[in-house]
Coordinates of C-alpha atoms in Angstrom, one line a residue:
X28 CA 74.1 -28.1 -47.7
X29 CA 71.9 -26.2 -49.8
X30 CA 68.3 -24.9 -48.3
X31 CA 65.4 -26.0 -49.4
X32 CA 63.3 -23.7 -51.9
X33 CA 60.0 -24.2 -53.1
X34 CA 61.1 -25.6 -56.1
X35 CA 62.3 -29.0 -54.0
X36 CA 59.1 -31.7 -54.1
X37 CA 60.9 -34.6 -52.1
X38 CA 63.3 -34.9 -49.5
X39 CA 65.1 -38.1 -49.3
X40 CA 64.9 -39.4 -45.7
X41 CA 67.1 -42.3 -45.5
X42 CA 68.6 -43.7 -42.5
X43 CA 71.5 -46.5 -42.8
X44 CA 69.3 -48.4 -40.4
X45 CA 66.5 -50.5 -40.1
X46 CA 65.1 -49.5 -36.3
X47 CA 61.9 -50.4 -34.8
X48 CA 60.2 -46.9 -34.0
X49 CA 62.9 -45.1 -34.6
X50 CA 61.9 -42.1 -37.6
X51 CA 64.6 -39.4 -38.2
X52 CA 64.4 -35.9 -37.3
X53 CA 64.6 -35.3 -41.1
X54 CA 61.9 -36.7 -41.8
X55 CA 59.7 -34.0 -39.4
X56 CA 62.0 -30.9 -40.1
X57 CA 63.0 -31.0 -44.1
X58 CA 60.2 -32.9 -45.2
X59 CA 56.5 -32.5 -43.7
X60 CA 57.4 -29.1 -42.0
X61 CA 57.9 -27.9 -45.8
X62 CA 55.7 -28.7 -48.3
X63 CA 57.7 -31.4 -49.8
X64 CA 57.2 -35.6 -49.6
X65 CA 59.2 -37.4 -47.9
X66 CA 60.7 -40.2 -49.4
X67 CA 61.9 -42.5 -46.5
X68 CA 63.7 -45.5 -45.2
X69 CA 64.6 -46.6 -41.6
X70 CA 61.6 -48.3 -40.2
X71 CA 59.0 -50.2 -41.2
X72 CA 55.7 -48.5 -43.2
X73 CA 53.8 -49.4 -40.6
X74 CA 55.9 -47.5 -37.9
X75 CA 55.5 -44.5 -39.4
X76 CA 52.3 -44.8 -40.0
X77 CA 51.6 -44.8 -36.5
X78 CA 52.6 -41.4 -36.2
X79 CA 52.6 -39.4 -39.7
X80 CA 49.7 -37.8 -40.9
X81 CA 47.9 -40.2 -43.7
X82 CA 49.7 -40.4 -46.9
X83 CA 52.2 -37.6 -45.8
X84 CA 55.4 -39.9 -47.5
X85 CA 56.8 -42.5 -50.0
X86 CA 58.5 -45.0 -48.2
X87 CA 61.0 -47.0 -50.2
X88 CA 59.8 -50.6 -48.7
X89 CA 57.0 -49.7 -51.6
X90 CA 58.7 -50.4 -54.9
X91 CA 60.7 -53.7 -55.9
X92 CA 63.8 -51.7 -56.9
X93 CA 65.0 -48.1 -57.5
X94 CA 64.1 -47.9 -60.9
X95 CA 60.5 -48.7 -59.7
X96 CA 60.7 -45.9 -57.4
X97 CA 62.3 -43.2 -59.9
X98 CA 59.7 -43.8 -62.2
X99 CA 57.3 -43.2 -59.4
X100 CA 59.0 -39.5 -58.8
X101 CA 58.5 -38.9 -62.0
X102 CA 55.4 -39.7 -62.0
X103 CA 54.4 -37.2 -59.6
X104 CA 56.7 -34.6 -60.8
X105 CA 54.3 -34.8 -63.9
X106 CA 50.9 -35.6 -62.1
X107 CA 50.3 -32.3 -60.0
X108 CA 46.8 -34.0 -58.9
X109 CA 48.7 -37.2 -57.4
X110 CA 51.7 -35.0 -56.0
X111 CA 48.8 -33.0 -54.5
X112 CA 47.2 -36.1 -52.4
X113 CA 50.3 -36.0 -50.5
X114 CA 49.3 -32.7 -49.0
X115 CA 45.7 -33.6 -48.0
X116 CA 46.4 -34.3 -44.3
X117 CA 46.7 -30.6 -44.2
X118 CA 43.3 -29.9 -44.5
X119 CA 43.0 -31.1 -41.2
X120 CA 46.2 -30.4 -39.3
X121 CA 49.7 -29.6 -39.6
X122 CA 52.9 -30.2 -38.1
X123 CA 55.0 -27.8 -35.7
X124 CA 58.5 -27.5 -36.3
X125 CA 60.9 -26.5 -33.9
X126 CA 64.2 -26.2 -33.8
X127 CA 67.0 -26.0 -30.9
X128 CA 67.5 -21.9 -30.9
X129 CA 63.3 -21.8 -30.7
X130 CA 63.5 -23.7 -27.3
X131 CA 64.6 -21.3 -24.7
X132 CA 64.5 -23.7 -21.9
X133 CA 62.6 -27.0 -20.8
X134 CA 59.9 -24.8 -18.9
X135 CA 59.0 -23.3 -22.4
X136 CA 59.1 -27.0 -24.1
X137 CA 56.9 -28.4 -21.1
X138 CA 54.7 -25.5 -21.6
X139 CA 53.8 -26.1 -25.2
X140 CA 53.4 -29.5 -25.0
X141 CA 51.0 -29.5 -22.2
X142 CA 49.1 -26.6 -24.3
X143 CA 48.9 -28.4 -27.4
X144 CA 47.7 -31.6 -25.3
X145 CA 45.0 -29.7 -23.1
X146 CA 43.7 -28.9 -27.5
X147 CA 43.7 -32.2 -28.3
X148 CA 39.7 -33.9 -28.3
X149 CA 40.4 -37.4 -28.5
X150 CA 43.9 -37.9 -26.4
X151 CA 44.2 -41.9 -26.7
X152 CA 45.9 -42.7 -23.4
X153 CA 48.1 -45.7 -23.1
X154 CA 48.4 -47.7 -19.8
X155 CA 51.8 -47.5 -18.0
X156 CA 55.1 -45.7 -18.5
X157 CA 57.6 -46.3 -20.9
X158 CA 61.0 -47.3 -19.5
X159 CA 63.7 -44.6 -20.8
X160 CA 66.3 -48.0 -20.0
X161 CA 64.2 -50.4 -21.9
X162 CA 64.1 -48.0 -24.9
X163 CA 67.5 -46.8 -25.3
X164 CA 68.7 -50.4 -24.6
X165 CA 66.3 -51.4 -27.6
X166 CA 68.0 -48.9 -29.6
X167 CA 71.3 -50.1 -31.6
X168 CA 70.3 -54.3 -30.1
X169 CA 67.9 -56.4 -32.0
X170 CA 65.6 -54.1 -32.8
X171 CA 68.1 -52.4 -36.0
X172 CA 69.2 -53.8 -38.7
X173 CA 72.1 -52.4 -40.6
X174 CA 71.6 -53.4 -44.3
X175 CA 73.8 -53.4 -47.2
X176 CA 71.6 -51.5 -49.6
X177 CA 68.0 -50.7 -49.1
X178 CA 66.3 -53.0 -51.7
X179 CA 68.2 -56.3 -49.9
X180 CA 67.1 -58.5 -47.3

């Protein structure tokens, strides 16, 4: 696979999949670590929404077809200002990419994320645990749905 340069302004983000809260790796490491736009598919919208910064991607769910959504690309390949908006979140923040050779052991992994929690102001704390078992038993049951092509129901 070829690496990204700056020259790339999407990354395509697909999954074969439809799984609640499931969002691929892809989607954090090639597209909103870099400054491109992800264009994605997997979940719903509203999933990722719950945990991307605010209008960070293009998700496919969007546009009636594919020619609605190429048109859309090249729209924004030609509109720097509406390309741009994509990019606004960070003003505000920005997302920390790491990657398996970065991680020298769990201690270090534990150790960031309790850092970068003890930064956070407004922490939003859920009641209870979530159940690994539940979750992974979730995962590949009702909660996916494997789909011919993206644009069918």
């Amino acid at each position: 696979m070829r690496p990204f340069t700056e020259q790339s302004q999407i990354y395509l983000a697909l999954e074969n999949s439809e799984c609640e809260d499931y969002i691929t790796e892809k989607f954090w490491n090639n597209g909103l670590s870099k400054n491109i736009v992800p264009i994605v598919y997997g979940t719903t919208r509203k999933d990722y929404e719950k945990v991307a910064p605010p209008n960070s991607f293009i998700h496919v769910s969007d546009f009636k077809n594919m020619t609605d959504l190429a048109d859309y690309i090249k729209y924004l390949d030609q509109n720097d200002t509406a390309y741009n908006e994509y990019f606004e979140w960070k003003k505000y923040g920005f997302v920390e990419h790491y990657n398996r050779y970065q991680l020298h052991s769990a201690k270090d992994f534990l150790c960031g994320i309790a850092k970068k929690l003890m930064q956070v102001d407004d922490l939003v704390l859920r009641s209870g645990k979530p159940h690994w078992k539940f979750w992974m038993l979730k995962i590949g049951a009702a909660s996916c749905h494997h789909r011919k092509s993206i644009w069918s129901s």
